[in-house]
Amino acid sequence: MRLNFSIFLLSAGLLFFNTRSINAQIKKENIKLGFTYGTGAQDKFPFNADDYTHEVDFYKIQINYRFKDKRKWAFEVNLEPSFNVVEHQLLNRFYIKPSDSDNYMELTELYMQRRTIKEYVLNLGFITRYKIYKNVSTYAIISVGPMYADKATERLAKGFAFSDIFGLGLSYEINKLQFDLRYSVRHTSNLEFQQPNGGHNTTNMEFSVLLDI
C-alpha cells in the first residue's frame, strides 16, 4: 500500500509541476489551485442500493486551467488528486451467492462487518461553464481517472480501478477567490481486470475553495 500511495503522490506532483513549467506559454491568471471536501452515499437519488452501505468522504486538491473564455461561456480542464475514506458494510447476507465464490461463508462474514477503505484517486476532467451574472456561474464537469483501493468489497476487488464522475456546480468569484458547490455522481469499476467488478455508485455533495495563482 505504501508503494501505491507513493506512486499516487509522485504522479500528482509531476503533473502539478508540469503544469507550473508551461506557465510561460499560457495565461497564469487562468490557473486556480484549491481544496475540496465532499461526502457521498449509495442510497441517495438517483441511486437506491439497500443491500449494503457505501459512504465516502472526499479530500481533493484541485488544479484548474481556463483555456477558453468568452462573454458567456468558458471551458476548462481540471485535475483532482484525491484521498477518499469509505465506510462500507454488507447488510444483506444473501447478496453473495454460494456460486459466486469458493469461500462464500468466510467472505460473507467479512463483508458483514463495517470496514474502512482508503482510496487514492487521480481524476482528469473537462468543465463547460456558463456565466449567469457578473461573478456567478454554473458548470458541468465530466472526469475520469485511475484509482487504487486498499480493501475489496463484495462488489469491487482490491487494487486498481477507475473513478468516473459527472457533476453540476455553482460558483461565486470574489477578488482572487472562487467558491464552488457541486452535486455529482460517481461510478467506480475496474473494466473486468479483476473480479468482482459490480462497482460502486454514489451521489455526492462537494464544496471547494480555489485561489488564482
Coordinates of N, CA, C and O in Angstrom, one line a residue, residues 49-53 88-97 100 104 107-109 111-113 154-155:
A49 N -29.4 1.8 -3.6 CA -28.9 0.5 -3.2 C -29.2 0.3 -1.7 O -28.8 1.2 -0.9
D50 N -29.8 -0.8 -1.3 CA -30.1 -1.0 0.1 C -29.6 -2.3 0.6 O -29.8 -2.7 1.8
D51 N -28.8 -3.1 -0.2 CA -28.2 -4.3 0.3 C -26.9 -4.1 1.0 O -26.4 -5.0 1.7
Y52 N -26.4 -2.9 0.9 CA -25.1 -2.6 1.6 C -25.1 -1.0 1.8 O -25.8 -0.3 1.2
T53 N -24.1 -0.6 2.6 CA -23.9 0.8 2.8 C -22.5 1.1 2.2 O -21.6 0.3 2.3
H88 N -17.8 1.0 4.5 CA -18.6 0.0 3.7 C -19.1 -1.1 4.6 O -18.3 -1.6 5.4
Q89 N -20.3 -1.6 4.4 CA -20.8 -2.7 5.1 C -21.9 -3.4 4.3 O -22.8 -2.8 3.8
L90 N -21.8 -4.7 4.2 CA -22.8 -5.5 3.6 C -24.0 -5.7 4.6 O -23.7 -6.1 5.7
L91 N -25.2 -5.4 4.1 CA -26.4 -5.6 5.0 C -27.2 -6.8 4.8 O -27.8 -7.4 5.7
N92 N -27.2 -7.3 3.5 CA -28.0 -8.5 3.1 C -27.0 -9.6 3.0 O -26.3 -9.7 2.0
R93 N -27.0 -10.6 3.9 CA -26.0 -11.7 3.8 C -26.3 -12.6 2.7 O -25.4 -13.4 2.3
F94 N -27.5 -12.5 2.1 CA -27.8 -13.4 0.9 C -27.4 -12.7 -0.4 O -27.7 -13.2 -1.5
Y95 N -26.8 -11.5 -0.3 CA -26.4 -10.8 -1.5 C -25.3 -11.5 -2.3 O -25.3 -11.6 -3.5
I96 N -24.4 -12.2 -1.5 CA -23.4 -13.0 -2.1 C -24.0 -14.4 -2.2 O -24.4 -15.0 -1.2
K97 N -23.9 -15.0 -3.4 CA -24.5 -16.4 -3.6 C -23.4 -17.4 -3.5 O -22.2 -17.1 -3.9
D100 N -20.9 -17.7 -6.3 CA -20.1 -16.5 -6.6 C -18.6 -16.7 -6.1 O -17.7 -16.1 -6.6
Y104 N -17.4 -18.8 0.2 CA -18.6 -18.0 0.3 C -18.9 -17.6 1.8 O -19.1 -16.4 2.1
L107 N -16.2 -15.0 3.2 CA -16.4 -13.6 2.6 C -17.6 -13.0 3.1 O -17.6 -11.7 3.4
T108 N -18.7 -13.7 3.3 CA -20.0 -13.1 3.8 C -19.8 -12.5 5.2 O -20.2 -11.4 5.5
E109 N -19.1 -13.3 6.1 CA -18.8 -12.8 7.4 C -17.9 -11.6 7.4 O -18.1 -10.7 8.2
Y111 N -17.6 -9.3 4.9 CA -18.2 -8.1 4.4 C -19.4 -7.6 5.2 O -19.8 -6.5 5.1
M112 N -19.9 -8.5 6.1 CA -21.0 -8.1 7.0 C -20.5 -7.1 8.1 O -21.2 -6.5 8.8
Q113 N -19.2 -7.1 8.3 CA -18.6 -6.1 9.2 C -18.4 -4.8 8.6 O -18.0 -4.7 7.4
E154 N -17.7 -6.8 -1.6 CA -18.4 -7.8 -2.3 C -18.7 -7.4 -3.8 O -19.0 -8.3 -4.6
R155 N -18.5 -6.1 -4.1 CA -18.8 -5.6 -5.5 C -17.6 -5.2 -6.2 O -17.6 -5.0 -7.4

